[in-house]
mmCIF file of C-alpha atoms and ligand atoms in Angstrom:
data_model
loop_
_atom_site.group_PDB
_atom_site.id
_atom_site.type_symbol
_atom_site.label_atom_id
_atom_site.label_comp_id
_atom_site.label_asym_id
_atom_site.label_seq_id
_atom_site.Cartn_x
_atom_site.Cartn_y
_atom_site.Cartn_z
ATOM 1 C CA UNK A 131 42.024 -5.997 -25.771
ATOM 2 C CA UNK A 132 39.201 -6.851 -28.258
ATOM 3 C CA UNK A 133 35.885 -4.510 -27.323
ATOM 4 C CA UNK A 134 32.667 -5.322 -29.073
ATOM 5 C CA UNK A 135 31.816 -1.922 -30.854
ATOM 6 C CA UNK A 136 27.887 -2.342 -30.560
ATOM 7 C CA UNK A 137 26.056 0.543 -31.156
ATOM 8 C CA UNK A 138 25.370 2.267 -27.531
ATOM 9 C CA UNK A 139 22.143 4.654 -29.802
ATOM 10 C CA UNK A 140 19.329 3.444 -31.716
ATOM 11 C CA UNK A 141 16.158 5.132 -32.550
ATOM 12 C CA UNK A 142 13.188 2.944 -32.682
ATOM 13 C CA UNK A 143 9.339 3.642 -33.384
ATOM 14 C CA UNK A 144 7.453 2.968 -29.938
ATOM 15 C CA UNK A 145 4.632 1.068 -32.248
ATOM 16 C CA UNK A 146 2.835 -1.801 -31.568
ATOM 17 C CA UNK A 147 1.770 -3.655 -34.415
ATOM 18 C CA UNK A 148 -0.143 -6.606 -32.587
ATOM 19 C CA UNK A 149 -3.886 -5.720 -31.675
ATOM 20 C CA UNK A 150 -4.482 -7.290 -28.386
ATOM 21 C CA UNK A 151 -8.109 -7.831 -27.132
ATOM 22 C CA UNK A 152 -9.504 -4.771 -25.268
ATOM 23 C CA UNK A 153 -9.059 -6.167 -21.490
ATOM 24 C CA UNK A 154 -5.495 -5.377 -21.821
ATOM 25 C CA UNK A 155 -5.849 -2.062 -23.694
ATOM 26 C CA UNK A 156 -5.559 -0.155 -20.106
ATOM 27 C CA UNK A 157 -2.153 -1.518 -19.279
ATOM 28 C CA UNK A 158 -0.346 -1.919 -22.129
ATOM 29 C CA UNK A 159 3.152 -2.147 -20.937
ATOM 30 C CA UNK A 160 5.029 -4.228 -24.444
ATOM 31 C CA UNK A 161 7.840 -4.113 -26.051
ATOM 32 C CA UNK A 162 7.319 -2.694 -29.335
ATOM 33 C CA UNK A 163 8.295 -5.724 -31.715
ATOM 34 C CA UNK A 164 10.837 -3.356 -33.202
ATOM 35 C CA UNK A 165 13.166 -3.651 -30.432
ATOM 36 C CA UNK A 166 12.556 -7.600 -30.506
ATOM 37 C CA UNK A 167 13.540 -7.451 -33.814
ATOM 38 C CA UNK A 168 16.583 -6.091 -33.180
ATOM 39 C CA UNK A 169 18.595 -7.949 -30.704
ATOM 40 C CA UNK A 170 17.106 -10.998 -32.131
ATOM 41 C CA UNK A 171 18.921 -9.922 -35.378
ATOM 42 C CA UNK A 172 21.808 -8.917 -33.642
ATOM 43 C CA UNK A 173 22.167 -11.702 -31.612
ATOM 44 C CA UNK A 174 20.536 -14.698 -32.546
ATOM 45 C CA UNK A 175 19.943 -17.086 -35.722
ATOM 46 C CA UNK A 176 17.352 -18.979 -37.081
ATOM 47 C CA UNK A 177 16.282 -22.236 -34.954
ATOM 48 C CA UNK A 178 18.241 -20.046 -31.789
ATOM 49 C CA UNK A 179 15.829 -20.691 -28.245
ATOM 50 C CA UNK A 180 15.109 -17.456 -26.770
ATOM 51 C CA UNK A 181 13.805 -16.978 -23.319
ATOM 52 C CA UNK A 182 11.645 -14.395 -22.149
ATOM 53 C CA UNK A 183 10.879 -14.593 -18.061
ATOM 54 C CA UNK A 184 8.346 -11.556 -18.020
ATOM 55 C CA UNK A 185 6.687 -12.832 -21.355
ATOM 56 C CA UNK A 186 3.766 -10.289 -20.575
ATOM 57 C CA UNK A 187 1.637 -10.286 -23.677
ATOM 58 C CA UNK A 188 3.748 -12.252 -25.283
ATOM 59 C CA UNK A 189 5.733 -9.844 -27.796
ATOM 60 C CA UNK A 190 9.227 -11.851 -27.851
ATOM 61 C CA UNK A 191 7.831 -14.749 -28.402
ATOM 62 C CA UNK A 192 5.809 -13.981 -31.278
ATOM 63 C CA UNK A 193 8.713 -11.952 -33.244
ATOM 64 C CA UNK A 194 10.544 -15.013 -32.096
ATOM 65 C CA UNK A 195 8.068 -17.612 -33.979
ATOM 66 C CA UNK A 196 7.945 -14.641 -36.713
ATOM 67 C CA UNK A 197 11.911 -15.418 -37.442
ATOM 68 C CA UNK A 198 12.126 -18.663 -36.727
ATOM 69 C CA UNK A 199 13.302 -19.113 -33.630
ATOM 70 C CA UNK A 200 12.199 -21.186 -30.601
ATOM 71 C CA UNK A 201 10.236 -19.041 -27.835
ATOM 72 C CA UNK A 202 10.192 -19.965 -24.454
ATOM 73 C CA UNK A 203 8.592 -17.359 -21.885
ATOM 74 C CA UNK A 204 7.114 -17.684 -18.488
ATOM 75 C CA UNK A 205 4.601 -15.450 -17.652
ATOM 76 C CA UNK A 206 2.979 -14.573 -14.002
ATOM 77 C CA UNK A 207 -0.593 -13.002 -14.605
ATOM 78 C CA UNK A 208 -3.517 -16.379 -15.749
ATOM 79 C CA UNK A 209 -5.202 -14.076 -18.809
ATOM 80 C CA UNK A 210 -1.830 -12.781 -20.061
ATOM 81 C CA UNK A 211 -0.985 -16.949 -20.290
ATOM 82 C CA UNK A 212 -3.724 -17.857 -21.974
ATOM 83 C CA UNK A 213 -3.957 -15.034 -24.396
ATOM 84 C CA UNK A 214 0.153 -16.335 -25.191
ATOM 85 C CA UNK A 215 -1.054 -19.567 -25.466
ATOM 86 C CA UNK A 216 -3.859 -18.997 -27.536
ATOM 87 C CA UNK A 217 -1.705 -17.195 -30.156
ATOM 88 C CA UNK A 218 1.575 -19.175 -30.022
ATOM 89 C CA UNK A 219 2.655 -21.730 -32.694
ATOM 90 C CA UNK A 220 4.333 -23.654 -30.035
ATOM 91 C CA UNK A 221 1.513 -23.923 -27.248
ATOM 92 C CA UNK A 222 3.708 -25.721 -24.574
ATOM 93 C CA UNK A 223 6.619 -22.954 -24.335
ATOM 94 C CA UNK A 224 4.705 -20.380 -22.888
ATOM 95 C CA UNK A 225 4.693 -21.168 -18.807
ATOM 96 C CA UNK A 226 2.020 -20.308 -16.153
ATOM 97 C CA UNK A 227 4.452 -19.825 -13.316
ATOM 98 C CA UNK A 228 6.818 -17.246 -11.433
ATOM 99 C CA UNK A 229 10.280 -16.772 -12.654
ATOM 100 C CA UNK A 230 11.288 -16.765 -9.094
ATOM 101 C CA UNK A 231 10.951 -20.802 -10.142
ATOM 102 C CA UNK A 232 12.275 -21.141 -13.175
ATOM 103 C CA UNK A 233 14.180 -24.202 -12.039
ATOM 104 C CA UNK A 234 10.869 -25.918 -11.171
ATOM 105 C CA UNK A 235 10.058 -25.765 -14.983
ATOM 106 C CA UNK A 236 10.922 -27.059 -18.640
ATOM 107 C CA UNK A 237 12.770 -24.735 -20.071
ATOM 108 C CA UNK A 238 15.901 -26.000 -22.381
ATOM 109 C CA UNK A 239 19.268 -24.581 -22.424
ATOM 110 C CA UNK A 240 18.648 -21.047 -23.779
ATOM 111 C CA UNK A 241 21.166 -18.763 -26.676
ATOM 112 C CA UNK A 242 19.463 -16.128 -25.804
ATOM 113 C CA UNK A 243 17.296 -13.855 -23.349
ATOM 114 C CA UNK A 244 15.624 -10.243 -23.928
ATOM 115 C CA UNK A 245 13.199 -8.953 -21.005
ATOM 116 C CA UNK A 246 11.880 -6.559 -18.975
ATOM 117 C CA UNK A 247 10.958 -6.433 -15.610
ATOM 118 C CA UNK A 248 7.543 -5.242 -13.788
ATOM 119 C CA UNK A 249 8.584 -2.281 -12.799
ATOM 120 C CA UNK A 250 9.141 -0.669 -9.032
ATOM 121 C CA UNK A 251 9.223 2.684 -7.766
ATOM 122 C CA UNK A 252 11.296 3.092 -4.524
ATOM 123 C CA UNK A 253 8.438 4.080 -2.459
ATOM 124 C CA UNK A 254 5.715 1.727 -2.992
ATOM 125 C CA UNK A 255 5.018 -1.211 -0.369
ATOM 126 C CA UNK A 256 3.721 -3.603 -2.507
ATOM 127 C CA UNK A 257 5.268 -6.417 -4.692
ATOM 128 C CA UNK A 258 5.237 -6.319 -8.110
ATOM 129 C CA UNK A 259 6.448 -9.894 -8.518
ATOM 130 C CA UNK A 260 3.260 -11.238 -6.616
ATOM 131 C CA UNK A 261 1.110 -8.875 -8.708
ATOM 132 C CA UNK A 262 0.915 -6.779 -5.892
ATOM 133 C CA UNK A 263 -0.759 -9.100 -3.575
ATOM 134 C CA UNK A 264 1.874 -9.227 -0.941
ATOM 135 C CA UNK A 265 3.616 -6.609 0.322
ATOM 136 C CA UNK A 266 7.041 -5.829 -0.821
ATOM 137 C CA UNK A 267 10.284 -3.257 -0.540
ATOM 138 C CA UNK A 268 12.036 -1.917 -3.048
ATOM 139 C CA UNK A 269 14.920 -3.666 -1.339
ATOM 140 C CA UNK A 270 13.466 -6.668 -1.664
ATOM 141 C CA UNK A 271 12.363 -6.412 -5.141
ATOM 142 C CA UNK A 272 15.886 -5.937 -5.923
ATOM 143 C CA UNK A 273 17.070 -9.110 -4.136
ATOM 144 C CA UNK A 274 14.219 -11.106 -5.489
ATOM 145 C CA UNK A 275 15.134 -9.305 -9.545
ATOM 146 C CA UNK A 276 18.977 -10.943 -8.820
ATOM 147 C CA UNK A 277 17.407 -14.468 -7.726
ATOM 148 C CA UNK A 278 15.188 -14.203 -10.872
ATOM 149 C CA UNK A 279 18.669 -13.644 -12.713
ATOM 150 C CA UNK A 280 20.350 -16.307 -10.931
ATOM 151 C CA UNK A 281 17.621 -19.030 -12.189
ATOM 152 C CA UNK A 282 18.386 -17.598 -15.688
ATOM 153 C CA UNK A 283 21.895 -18.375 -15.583
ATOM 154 C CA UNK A 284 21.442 -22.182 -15.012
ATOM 155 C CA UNK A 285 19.473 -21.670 -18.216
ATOM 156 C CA UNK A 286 21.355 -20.102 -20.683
ATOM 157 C CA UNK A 287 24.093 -21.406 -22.549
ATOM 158 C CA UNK A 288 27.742 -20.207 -22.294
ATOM 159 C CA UNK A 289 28.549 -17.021 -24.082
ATOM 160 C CA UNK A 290 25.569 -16.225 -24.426
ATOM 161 C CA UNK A 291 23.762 -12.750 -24.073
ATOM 162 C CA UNK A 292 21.047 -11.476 -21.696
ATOM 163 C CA UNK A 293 18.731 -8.334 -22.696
ATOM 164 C CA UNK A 294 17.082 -6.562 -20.345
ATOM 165 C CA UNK A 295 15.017 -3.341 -21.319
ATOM 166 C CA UNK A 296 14.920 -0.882 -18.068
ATOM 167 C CA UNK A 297 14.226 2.502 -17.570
ATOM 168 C CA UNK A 298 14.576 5.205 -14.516
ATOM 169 C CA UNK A 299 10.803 6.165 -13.046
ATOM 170 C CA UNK A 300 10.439 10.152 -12.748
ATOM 171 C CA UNK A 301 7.304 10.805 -10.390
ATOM 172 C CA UNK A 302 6.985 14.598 -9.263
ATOM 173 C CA UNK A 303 9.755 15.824 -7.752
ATOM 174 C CA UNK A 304 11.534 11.975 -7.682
ATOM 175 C CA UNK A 305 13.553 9.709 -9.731
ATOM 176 C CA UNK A 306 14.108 6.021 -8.853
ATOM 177 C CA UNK A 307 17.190 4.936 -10.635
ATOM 178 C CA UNK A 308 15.304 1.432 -11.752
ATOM 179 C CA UNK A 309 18.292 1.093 -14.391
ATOM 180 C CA UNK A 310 20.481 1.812 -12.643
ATOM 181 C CA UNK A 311 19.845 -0.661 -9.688
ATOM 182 C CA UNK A 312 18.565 -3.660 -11.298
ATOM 183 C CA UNK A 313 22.175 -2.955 -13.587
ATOM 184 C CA UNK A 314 23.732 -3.562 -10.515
ATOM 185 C CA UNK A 315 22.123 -6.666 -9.435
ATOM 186 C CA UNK A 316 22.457 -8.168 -12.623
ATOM 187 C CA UNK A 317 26.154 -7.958 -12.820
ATOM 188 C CA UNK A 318 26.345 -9.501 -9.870
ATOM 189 C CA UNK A 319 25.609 -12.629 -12.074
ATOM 190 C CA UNK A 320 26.073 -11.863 -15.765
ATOM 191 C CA UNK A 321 28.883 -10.089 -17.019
ATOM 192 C CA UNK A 322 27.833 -6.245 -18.290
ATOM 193 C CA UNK A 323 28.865 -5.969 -21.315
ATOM 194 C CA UNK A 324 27.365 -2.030 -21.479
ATOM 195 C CA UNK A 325 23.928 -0.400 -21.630
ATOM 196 C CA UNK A 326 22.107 0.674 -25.373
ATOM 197 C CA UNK A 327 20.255 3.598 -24.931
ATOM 198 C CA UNK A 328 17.194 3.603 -27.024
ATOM 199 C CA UNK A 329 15.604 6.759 -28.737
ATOM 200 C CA UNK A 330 11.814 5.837 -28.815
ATOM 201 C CA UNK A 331 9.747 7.575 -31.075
ATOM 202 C CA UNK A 332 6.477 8.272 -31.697
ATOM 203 C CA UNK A 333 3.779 9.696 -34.228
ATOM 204 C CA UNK A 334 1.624 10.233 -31.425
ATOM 205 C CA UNK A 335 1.624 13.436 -29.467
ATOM 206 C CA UNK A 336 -1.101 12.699 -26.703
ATOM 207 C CA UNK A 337 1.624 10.566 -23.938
ATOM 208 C CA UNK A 338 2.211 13.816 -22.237
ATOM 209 C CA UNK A 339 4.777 11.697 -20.283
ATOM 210 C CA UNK A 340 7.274 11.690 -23.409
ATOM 211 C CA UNK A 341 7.150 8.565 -25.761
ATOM 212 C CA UNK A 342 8.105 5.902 -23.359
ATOM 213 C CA UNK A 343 6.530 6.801 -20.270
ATOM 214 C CA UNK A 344 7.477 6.750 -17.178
ATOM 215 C CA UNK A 345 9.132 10.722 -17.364
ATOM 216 C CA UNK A 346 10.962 9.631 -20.037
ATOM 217 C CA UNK A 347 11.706 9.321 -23.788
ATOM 218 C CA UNK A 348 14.161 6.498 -23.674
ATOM 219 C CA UNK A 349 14.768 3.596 -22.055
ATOM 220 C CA UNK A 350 17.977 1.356 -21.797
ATOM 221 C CA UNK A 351 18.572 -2.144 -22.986
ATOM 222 C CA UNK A 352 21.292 -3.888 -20.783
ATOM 223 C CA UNK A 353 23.546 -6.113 -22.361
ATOM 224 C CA UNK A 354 24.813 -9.229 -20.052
ATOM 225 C CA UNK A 355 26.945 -12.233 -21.616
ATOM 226 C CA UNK A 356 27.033 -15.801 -19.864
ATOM 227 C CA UNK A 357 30.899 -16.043 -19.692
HETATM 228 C C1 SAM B 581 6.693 -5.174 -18.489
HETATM 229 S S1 SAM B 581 5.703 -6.579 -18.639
HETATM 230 C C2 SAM B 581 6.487 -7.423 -19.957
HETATM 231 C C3 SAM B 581 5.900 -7.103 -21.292
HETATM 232 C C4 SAM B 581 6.521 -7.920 -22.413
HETATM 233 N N1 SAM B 581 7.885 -7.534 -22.647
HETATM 234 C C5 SAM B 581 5.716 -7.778 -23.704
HETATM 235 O O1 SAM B 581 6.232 -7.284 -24.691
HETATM 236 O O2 SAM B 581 4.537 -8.135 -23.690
HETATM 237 C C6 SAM B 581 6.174 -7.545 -17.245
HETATM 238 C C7 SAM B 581 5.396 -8.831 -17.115
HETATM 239 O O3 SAM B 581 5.994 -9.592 -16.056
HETATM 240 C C8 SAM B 581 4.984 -10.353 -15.460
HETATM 241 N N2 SAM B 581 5.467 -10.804 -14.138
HETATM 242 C C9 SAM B 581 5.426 -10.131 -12.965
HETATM 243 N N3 SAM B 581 5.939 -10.875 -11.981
HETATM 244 C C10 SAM B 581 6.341 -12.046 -12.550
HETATM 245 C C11 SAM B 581 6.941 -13.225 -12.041
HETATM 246 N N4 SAM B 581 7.224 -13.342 -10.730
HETATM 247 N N5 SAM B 581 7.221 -14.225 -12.908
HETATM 248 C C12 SAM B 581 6.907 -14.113 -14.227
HETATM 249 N N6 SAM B 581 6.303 -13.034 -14.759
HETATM 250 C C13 SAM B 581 6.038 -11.999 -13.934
HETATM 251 C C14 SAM B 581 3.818 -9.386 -15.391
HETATM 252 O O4 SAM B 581 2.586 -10.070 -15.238
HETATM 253 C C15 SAM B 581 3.935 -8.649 -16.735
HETATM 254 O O5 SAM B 581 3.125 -9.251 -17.703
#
């Protein structure tokens, strides 16, 4: 049987070119556009859509528009929307809304999607996907992740692929295996096609938590296909 030989290593720099105004210095959770750059080279062509659900500050997008490609993202938090908004060549694709409705929204058949969740560690009680406002489980944030997923199949084309940059959380003495378990949910509605793990580096040397964050100095880009 035919296997798709991608490479399952890649070193990146963890640099992000984009200056972003300083209200969102503090929590500056992107994706370096290096790693945008890649799958979108890897997977995609020019005029492609590409669909990001946790469009944050807007980094897919952007290296989207910067390739030509078509950028659709949805994004939760108001001044994250408008600062997309603001900065995107095509002002209607970025979405004030919660994934958890995707359906409710305009978003066109997709060829691709590359994201990454808000993350969860197992023991905190509030959820991420109501910017903490509400409280939550780790259970739950699980369940909802898959339903999120679930929307995104009804809007992706067949054969597709599906991106999703993850890493495990180390806090003191305790590892939630984030990958690991959103993996699992995932697959429940995409077919895993196998996980990239991805060397970050870094010139800096102050993140004492490695170059990612989080305990760690990788993270792990999960490749789905629509089949
Ligand atoms: C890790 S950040 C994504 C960063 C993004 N990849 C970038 O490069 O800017 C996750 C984003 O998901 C957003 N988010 C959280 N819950 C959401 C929801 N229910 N629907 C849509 N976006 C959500 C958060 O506000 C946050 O901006």
């Amino acid at each position: 049987m035919a296997v798709d030989l991608m490479s399952t290593y890649i070193t990146l720099p963890n640099v992000r070119r984009r200056k972003i105004p300083e209200e969102f210095k503090d929590n500056d959770n992107r994706f370096s556009e290096s790693l945008v750059e890649y799958f979108l080279e890897k997977y995609t062509k020019k005029g492609d859509i590409v669909l990001d659900i946790f469009a944050g500050l807007g980094t897919t997008l952007f290296v989207a528009e910067e390739m030509e490609r078509i950028p659709f993202g949805v994004e939760y938090s108001e001044a994250r929307y408008i600062y997309i908004r603001e900065n995107l060549q095509n002002k209607d694709n970025i979405i004030y809304g919660d994934s958890l409705k995707l359906l409710e929204y305009n978003v066109p058949k997709c060829d691709f999607c590359i994201a990454s969740p808000i993350y969860m560690n197992k023991s905190e009680t509030e959820n991420p996907y109501t910017a903490y406002t509400t409280k939550g489980t780790y259970k739950q944030y699980l369940e909802d992740t898959r339903k999120i997923y679930s929307n995104v199949k009804k809007k992706m084309k067949h054969n597709s692929k599906i991106v999703v940059e993850v890493s495990n959380l180390k806090k003191d003495d305790s590892v939630t295996t984030l990958a690991w378990d959103i993996g699992k949910e995932i697959s429940k509605i995409f077919h895993f096609e196998g996980e990239i793990v991805v060397n970050w580096t870094s010139n800096s040397s102050e993140n004492k938590d490695g170059f990612y964050g989080y305990g760690y100095d990788h993270s792990y880009c999960l490749v789905f296909s629509n089949k």
